[in-house]
Amino acid sequence: DGVSATLTITPSHRQPQGIVHGGVYATVVESLASVGAAIDAMSHGKNVVGLENHTSFVRATREGTLHAEALPLTRGRRSQLWEVTLRNDEGALVATGRVRLLVLDPDAQVSGTELASPDASKG
């Protein structure tokens, strides 16, 4: 019912002031929520696409490892809402985020093109 990941901070994750760029946090939030929602939707033969990502930066980080966890708040027939928390090595909250995703039928079109089938990766 959840998704977790870790990310080791490297120089490529930092902005010119030496702290982790906010886009890194937003990317982790979006990625974990999307993976969790997709796993659920694929079990029903459906797809998901993101509708909204709200990421809040709580504490600056320069090094170490980010520990992220995503949990579903709702998993409905037409939409899902996931909450993600990122913590540093000491367990302090670094960022939080919520991602709302649209659940799509297999034949749905996005931007004029049908999405790949959830089973497309199976060959």
Short mmCIF file of N, CA and C in Angstrom, two decimals:
data_model
loop_
_atom_site.label_atom_id
_atom_site.label_comp_id
_atom_site.label_asym_id
_atom_site.label_seq_id
_atom_site.Cartn_x
_atom_site.Cartn_y
_atom_site.Cartn_z
N ASP A 1 0.80 -1.21 0.00
CA ASP A 1 0.00 0.00 0.00
C ASP A 1 0.84 1.27 0.00
N GLY A 2 2.13 1.14 -0.18
CA GLY A 2 2.99 2.31 -0.21
C GLY A 2 4.21 2.05 -1.06
N VAL A 3 4.96 3.11 -1.32
CA VAL A 3 6.18 3.03 -2.12
C VAL A 3 7.25 3.80 -1.36
N SER A 4 8.46 3.25 -1.34
CA SER A 4 9.55 3.96 -0.68
C SER A 4 10.80 3.94 -1.55
N ALA A 5 11.68 4.90 -1.31
CA ALA A 5 12.93 4.99 -2.06
C ALA A 5 13.94 5.79 -1.26
N THR A 6 15.20 5.65 -1.62
CA THR A 6 16.24 6.48 -1.05
C THR A 6 17.01 7.14 -2.18
N LEU A 7 17.58 8.29 -1.90
CA LEU A 7 18.37 9.02 -2.88
C LEU A 7 19.59 9.59 -2.17
N THR A 8 20.77 9.19 -2.61
CA THR A 8 22.01 9.73 -2.06
C THR A 8 22.31 11.05 -2.75
N ILE A 9 22.47 12.10 -1.96
CA ILE A 9 22.72 13.44 -2.49
C ILE A 9 24.12 13.50 -3.09
N THR A 10 24.20 14.02 -4.32
CA THR A 10 25.48 14.24 -4.99
C THR A 10 25.55 15.71 -5.41
N PRO A 11 26.70 16.18 -5.86
CA PRO A 11 26.79 17.58 -6.31
C PRO A 11 25.77 17.94 -7.40
N SER A 12 25.37 16.98 -8.22
CA SER A 12 24.42 17.28 -9.30
C SER A 12 23.01 17.59 -8.77
N HIS A 13 22.73 17.29 -7.51
CA HIS A 13 21.42 17.57 -6.92
C HIS A 13 21.36 18.96 -6.28
N ARG A 14 22.50 19.64 -6.19
CA ARG A 14 22.55 20.92 -5.48
C ARG A 14 22.48 22.10 -6.44
N GLN A 15 21.85 23.17 -5.98
CA GLN A 15 21.81 24.41 -6.73
C GLN A 15 23.03 25.26 -6.35
N PRO A 16 23.24 26.42 -6.98
CA PRO A 16 24.46 27.19 -6.75
C PRO A 16 24.76 27.55 -5.29
N GLN A 17 23.74 27.64 -4.44
CA GLN A 17 23.97 27.94 -3.03
C GLN A 17 24.39 26.72 -2.22
N GLY A 18 24.47 25.57 -2.88
CA GLY A 18 24.96 24.35 -2.22
C GLY A 18 23.91 23.51 -1.53
N ILE A 19 22.64 23.88 -1.67
CA ILE A 19 21.58 23.06 -1.07
C ILE A 19 20.84 22.30 -2.18
N VAL A 20 20.17 21.24 -1.78
CA VAL A 20 19.44 20.43 -2.75
C VAL A 20 18.39 21.30 -3.44
N HIS A 21 18.35 21.21 -4.76
CA HIS A 21 17.40 21.97 -5.58
C HIS A 21 15.98 21.47 -5.32
N GLY A 22 15.04 22.40 -5.23
CA GLY A 22 13.65 22.03 -4.98
C GLY A 22 13.07 21.10 -6.03
N GLY A 23 13.59 21.18 -7.25
CA GLY A 23 13.12 20.27 -8.30
C GLY A 23 13.43 18.82 -8.01
N VAL A 24 14.49 18.58 -7.24
CA VAL A 24 14.81 17.20 -6.84
C VAL A 24 13.70 16.67 -5.94
N TYR A 25 13.30 17.48 -4.96
CA TYR A 25 12.22 17.05 -4.07
C TYR A 25 10.93 16.81 -4.86
N ALA A 26 10.58 17.74 -5.75
CA ALA A 26 9.36 17.60 -6.53
C ALA A 26 9.40 16.37 -7.43
N THR A 27 10.58 16.07 -7.97
CA THR A 27 10.73 14.88 -8.82
C THR A 27 10.53 13.60 -8.02
N VAL A 28 11.10 13.54 -6.83
CA VAL A 28 10.93 12.35 -5.98
C VAL A 28 9.46 12.20 -5.61
N VAL A 29 8.82 13.28 -5.24
CA VAL A 29 7.39 13.24 -4.88
C VAL A 29 6.56 12.72 -6.05
N GLU A 30 6.75 13.30 -7.22
CA GLU A 30 5.98 12.90 -8.41
C GLU A 30 6.27 11.44 -8.78
N SER A 31 7.52 11.05 -8.73
CA SER A 31 7.90 9.70 -9.13
C SER A 31 7.30 8.64 -8.23
N LEU A 32 7.42 8.82 -6.92
CA LEU A 32 6.89 7.80 -6.01
C LEU A 32 5.38 7.72 -6.07
N ALA A 33 4.71 8.86 -6.10
CA ALA A 33 3.25 8.84 -6.19
C ALA A 33 2.80 8.20 -7.49
N SER A 34 3.48 8.50 -8.58
CA SER A 34 3.10 7.93 -9.89
C SER A 34 3.31 6.42 -9.92
N VAL A 35 4.41 5.96 -9.36
CA VAL A 35 4.66 4.51 -9.32
C VAL A 35 3.59 3.81 -8.49
N GLY A 36 3.30 4.35 -7.31
CA GLY A 36 2.28 3.73 -6.46
C GLY A 36 0.92 3.70 -7.13
N ALA A 37 0.53 4.82 -7.74
CA ALA A 37 -0.77 4.88 -8.41
C ALA A 37 -0.81 3.95 -9.62
N ALA A 38 0.29 3.89 -10.36
CA ALA A 38 0.33 3.03 -11.55
C ALA A 38 0.21 1.56 -11.18
N ILE A 39 0.88 1.14 -10.11
CA ILE A 39 0.78 -0.26 -9.68
C ILE A 39 -0.67 -0.61 -9.38
N ASP A 40 -1.36 0.29 -8.68
CA ASP A 40 -2.77 0.04 -8.37
C ASP A 40 -3.62 0.04 -9.64
N ALA A 41 -3.45 1.04 -10.50
CA ALA A 41 -4.26 1.14 -11.72
C ALA A 41 -4.02 -0.03 -12.66
N MET A 42 -2.76 -0.45 -12.80
CA MET A 42 -2.46 -1.56 -13.71
C MET A 42 -3.13 -2.85 -13.27
N SER A 43 -3.35 -3.00 -11.96
CA SER A 43 -4.04 -4.21 -11.49
C SER A 43 -5.49 -4.24 -11.95
N HIS A 44 -5.99 -3.10 -12.42
CA HIS A 44 -7.36 -2.99 -12.95
C HIS A 44 -7.35 -2.76 -14.46
N GLY A 45 -6.16 -2.91 -15.10
CA GLY A 45 -6.05 -2.72 -16.54
C GLY A 45 -6.13 -1.26 -16.97
N LYS A 46 -5.80 -0.34 -16.09
CA LYS A 46 -5.91 1.09 -16.38
C LYS A 46 -4.55 1.78 -16.31
N ASN A 47 -4.52 3.06 -16.70
CA ASN A 47 -3.33 3.90 -16.66
C ASN A 47 -3.58 5.06 -15.71
N VAL A 48 -2.52 5.77 -15.36
CA VAL A 48 -2.67 7.02 -14.60
C VAL A 48 -1.79 8.09 -15.21
N VAL A 49 -2.22 9.33 -15.06
CA VAL A 49 -1.41 10.50 -15.42
C VAL A 49 -1.57 11.52 -14.30
N GLY A 50 -0.51 12.25 -14.05
CA GLY A 50 -0.53 13.25 -13.00
C GLY A 50 -1.36 14.46 -13.38
N LEU A 51 -2.10 14.99 -12.40
CA LEU A 51 -2.90 16.20 -12.60
C LEU A 51 -2.34 17.37 -11.80
N GLU A 52 -1.75 17.06 -10.65
CA GLU A 52 -1.32 18.13 -9.76
C GLU A 52 -0.23 17.60 -8.84
N ASN A 53 0.80 18.43 -8.64
CA ASN A 53 1.89 18.11 -7.72
C ASN A 53 2.10 19.34 -6.86
N HIS A 54 1.89 19.18 -5.57
CA HIS A 54 2.14 20.27 -4.63
C HIS A 54 3.24 19.81 -3.68
N THR A 55 4.42 20.36 -3.82
CA THR A 55 5.56 19.98 -3.00
C THR A 55 5.96 21.16 -2.13
N SER A 56 6.12 20.90 -0.84
CA SER A 56 6.55 21.92 0.11
C SER A 56 7.94 21.59 0.62
N PHE A 57 8.81 22.60 0.62
CA PHE A 57 10.18 22.43 1.10
C PHE A 57 10.22 22.85 2.56
N VAL A 58 10.63 21.94 3.42
CA VAL A 58 10.57 22.17 4.86
C VAL A 58 11.94 22.52 5.44
N ARG A 59 12.98 21.82 5.00
CA ARG A 59 14.31 21.98 5.57
C ARG A 59 15.35 21.83 4.48
N ALA A 60 16.35 22.70 4.47
CA ALA A 60 17.43 22.61 3.48
C ALA A 60 18.33 21.42 3.79
N THR A 61 18.83 20.79 2.73
CA THR A 61 19.74 19.66 2.85
C THR A 61 20.91 19.87 1.90
N ARG A 62 22.09 19.48 2.34
CA ARG A 62 23.29 19.62 1.51
C ARG A 62 23.92 18.28 1.16
N GLU A 63 23.75 17.29 2.02
CA GLU A 63 24.42 16.00 1.80
C GLU A 63 23.65 14.89 2.50
N GLY A 64 24.13 13.68 2.33
CA GLY A 64 23.50 12.53 2.98
C GLY A 64 22.53 11.82 2.05
N THR A 65 21.55 11.21 2.65
CA THR A 65 20.57 10.42 1.91
C THR A 65 19.17 10.92 2.23
N LEU A 66 18.35 11.02 1.20
CA LEU A 66 16.94 11.31 1.40
C LEU A 66 16.18 9.99 1.48
N HIS A 67 15.29 9.88 2.42
CA HIS A 67 14.47 8.68 2.61
C HIS A 67 13.02 9.10 2.35
N ALA A 68 12.43 8.54 1.31
CA ALA A 68 11.09 8.98 0.89
C ALA A 68 10.09 7.85 1.02
N GLU A 69 8.87 8.22 1.38
CA GLU A 69 7.78 7.25 1.48
C GLU A 69 6.50 7.88 0.93
N ALA A 70 5.81 7.14 0.08
CA ALA A 70 4.53 7.58 -0.49
C ALA A 70 3.42 6.65 -0.02
N LEU A 71 2.33 7.25 0.41
CA LEU A 71 1.17 6.47 0.85
C LEU A 71 -0.09 7.01 0.18
N PRO A 72 -1.01 6.13 -0.19
CA PRO A 72 -2.24 6.60 -0.81
C PRO A 72 -3.18 7.20 0.22
N LEU A 73 -3.77 8.33 -0.13
CA LEU A 73 -4.83 8.90 0.69
C LEU A 73 -6.18 8.45 0.16
N THR A 74 -6.31 8.40 -1.18
CA THR A 74 -7.50 7.85 -1.83
C THR A 74 -7.07 7.13 -3.10
N ARG A 75 -7.74 6.04 -3.39
CA ARG A 75 -7.53 5.30 -4.65
C ARG A 75 -8.92 4.99 -5.21
N GLY A 76 -9.46 5.96 -5.92
CA GLY A 76 -10.80 5.82 -6.46
C GLY A 76 -10.80 5.29 -7.88
N ARG A 77 -12.00 5.15 -8.43
CA ARG A 77 -12.15 4.66 -9.80
C ARG A 77 -11.62 5.65 -10.82
N ARG A 78 -11.72 6.97 -10.53
CA ARG A 78 -11.34 8.00 -11.51
C ARG A 78 -10.13 8.83 -11.09
N SER A 79 -9.80 8.83 -9.81
CA SER A 79 -8.63 9.60 -9.39
C SER A 79 -8.00 8.98 -8.14
N GLN A 80 -6.74 9.35 -7.94
CA GLN A 80 -6.01 8.91 -6.76
C GLN A 80 -5.29 10.12 -6.17
N LEU A 81 -5.10 10.10 -4.86
CA LEU A 81 -4.34 11.13 -4.18
C LEU A 81 -3.30 10.45 -3.31
N TRP A 82 -2.04 10.85 -3.49
CA TRP A 82 -0.93 10.25 -2.75
C TRP A 82 -0.19 11.33 -1.98
N GLU A 83 0.28 10.97 -0.78
CA GLU A 83 1.08 11.88 0.04
C GLU A 83 2.48 11.29 0.19
N VAL A 84 3.48 12.15 0.03
CA VAL A 84 4.87 11.72 0.07
C VAL A 84 5.62 12.54 1.12
N THR A 85 6.46 11.87 1.90
CA THR A 85 7.33 12.55 2.86
C THR A 85 8.78 12.20 2.54
N LEU A 86 9.65 13.18 2.68
CA LEU A 86 11.09 12.98 2.51
C LEU A 86 11.77 13.39 3.81
N ARG A 87 12.65 12.53 4.30
CA ARG A 87 13.37 12.78 5.55
C ARG A 87 14.87 12.63 5.30
N ASN A 88 15.65 13.30 6.15
CA ASN A 88 17.10 13.16 6.04
C ASN A 88 17.57 11.98 6.88
N ASP A 89 18.89 11.78 6.95
CA ASP A 89 19.44 10.64 7.69
C ASP A 89 19.08 10.67 9.17
N GLU A 90 18.83 11.85 9.72
CA GLU A 90 18.47 11.97 11.14
C GLU A 90 16.97 11.80 11.36
N GLY A 91 16.23 11.63 10.30
CA GLY A 91 14.78 11.46 10.40
C GLY A 91 14.00 12.75 10.39
N ALA A 92 14.69 13.88 10.22
CA ALA A 92 14.00 15.17 10.17
C ALA A 92 13.28 15.34 8.84
N LEU A 93 12.10 15.91 8.90
CA LEU A 93 11.30 16.14 7.70
C LEU A 93 11.98 17.19 6.82
N VAL A 94 12.19 16.86 5.55
CA VAL A 94 12.86 17.74 4.59
C VAL A 94 11.85 18.33 3.61
N ALA A 95 10.90 17.52 3.15
CA ALA A 95 9.88 17.99 2.21
C ALA A 95 8.67 17.07 2.29
N THR A 96 7.53 17.62 1.89
CA THR A 96 6.31 16.84 1.78
C THR A 96 5.66 17.16 0.44
N GLY A 97 4.82 16.29 -0.02
CA GLY A 97 4.13 16.56 -1.26
C GLY A 97 2.87 15.73 -1.38
N ARG A 98 1.96 16.26 -2.18
CA ARG A 98 0.73 15.53 -2.55
C ARG A 98 0.61 15.58 -4.05
N VAL A 99 0.27 14.42 -4.61
CA VAL A 99 0.09 14.32 -6.06
C VAL A 99 -1.29 13.74 -6.32
N ARG A 100 -2.04 14.42 -7.17
CA ARG A 100 -3.35 13.95 -7.61
C ARG A 100 -3.18 13.40 -9.01
N LEU A 101 -3.72 12.19 -9.23
CA LEU A 101 -3.58 11.51 -10.52
C LEU A 101 -4.94 11.11 -11.06
N LEU A 102 -5.06 11.18 -12.37
CA LEU A 102 -6.27 10.77 -13.07
C LEU A 102 -6.12 9.32 -13.49
N VAL A 103 -7.13 8.51 -13.21
CA VAL A 103 -7.14 7.11 -13.62
C VAL A 103 -7.83 7.03 -14.97
N LEU A 104 -7.14 6.45 -15.95
CA LEU A 104 -7.63 6.41 -17.33
C LEU A 104 -7.91 4.98 -17.78
N ASP A 105 -8.97 4.84 -18.58
CA ASP A 105 -9.26 3.56 -19.21
C ASP A 105 -8.17 3.26 -20.24
N PRO A 106 -7.98 1.98 -20.60
CA PRO A 106 -6.89 1.61 -21.51
C PRO A 106 -6.96 2.30 -22.88
N ASP A 107 -8.14 2.65 -23.34
CA ASP A 107 -8.27 3.26 -24.68
C ASP A 107 -8.31 4.80 -24.63
N ALA A 108 -8.03 5.38 -23.46
CA ALA A 108 -8.07 6.84 -23.32
C ALA A 108 -6.95 7.48 -24.13
N GLN A 109 -7.24 8.68 -24.63
CA GLN A 109 -6.23 9.44 -25.37
C GLN A 109 -5.76 10.62 -24.52
N VAL A 110 -4.46 10.87 -24.59
CA VAL A 110 -3.86 12.03 -23.93
C VAL A 110 -3.09 12.79 -24.99
N SER A 111 -3.40 14.04 -25.14
CA SER A 111 -2.75 14.89 -26.14
C SER A 111 -2.89 14.30 -27.54
N GLY A 112 -4.09 13.74 -27.82
CA GLY A 112 -4.40 13.24 -29.15
C GLY A 112 -3.87 11.87 -29.49
N THR A 113 -3.24 11.21 -28.53
CA THR A 113 -2.66 9.89 -28.80
C THR A 113 -3.08 8.92 -27.71
N GLU A 114 -3.39 7.69 -28.11
CA GLU A 114 -3.76 6.66 -27.13
C GLU A 114 -2.53 6.32 -26.31
N LEU A 115 -2.74 6.15 -25.01
CA LEU A 115 -1.63 5.78 -24.14
C LEU A 115 -1.21 4.35 -24.40
N ALA A 116 0.03 4.04 -24.08
CA ALA A 116 0.51 2.66 -24.18
C ALA A 116 -0.27 1.80 -23.19
N SER A 117 -0.54 0.59 -23.57
CA SER A 117 -1.23 -0.35 -22.69
C SER A 117 -0.38 -0.60 -21.45
N PRO A 118 -1.03 -0.78 -20.28
CA PRO A 118 -0.26 -1.11 -19.08
C PRO A 118 0.56 -2.39 -19.25
N ASP A 119 0.17 -3.25 -20.18
CA ASP A 119 0.89 -4.50 -20.43
C ASP A 119 1.93 -4.36 -21.53
N ALA A 120 2.12 -3.17 -22.09
CA ALA A 120 3.05 -2.97 -23.23
C ALA A 120 4.48 -3.36 -22.88
N SER A 121 4.86 -3.22 -21.63
CA SER A 121 6.24 -3.55 -21.24
C SER A 121 6.49 -5.05 -21.25
N LYS A 122 5.43 -5.85 -21.33
CA LYS A 122 5.59 -7.30 -21.34
C LYS A 122 5.92 -7.84 -22.72
N GLY A 123 5.93 -6.96 -23.72
CA GLY A 123 6.37 -7.36 -25.05
C GLY A 123 5.30 -7.77 -25.93
#
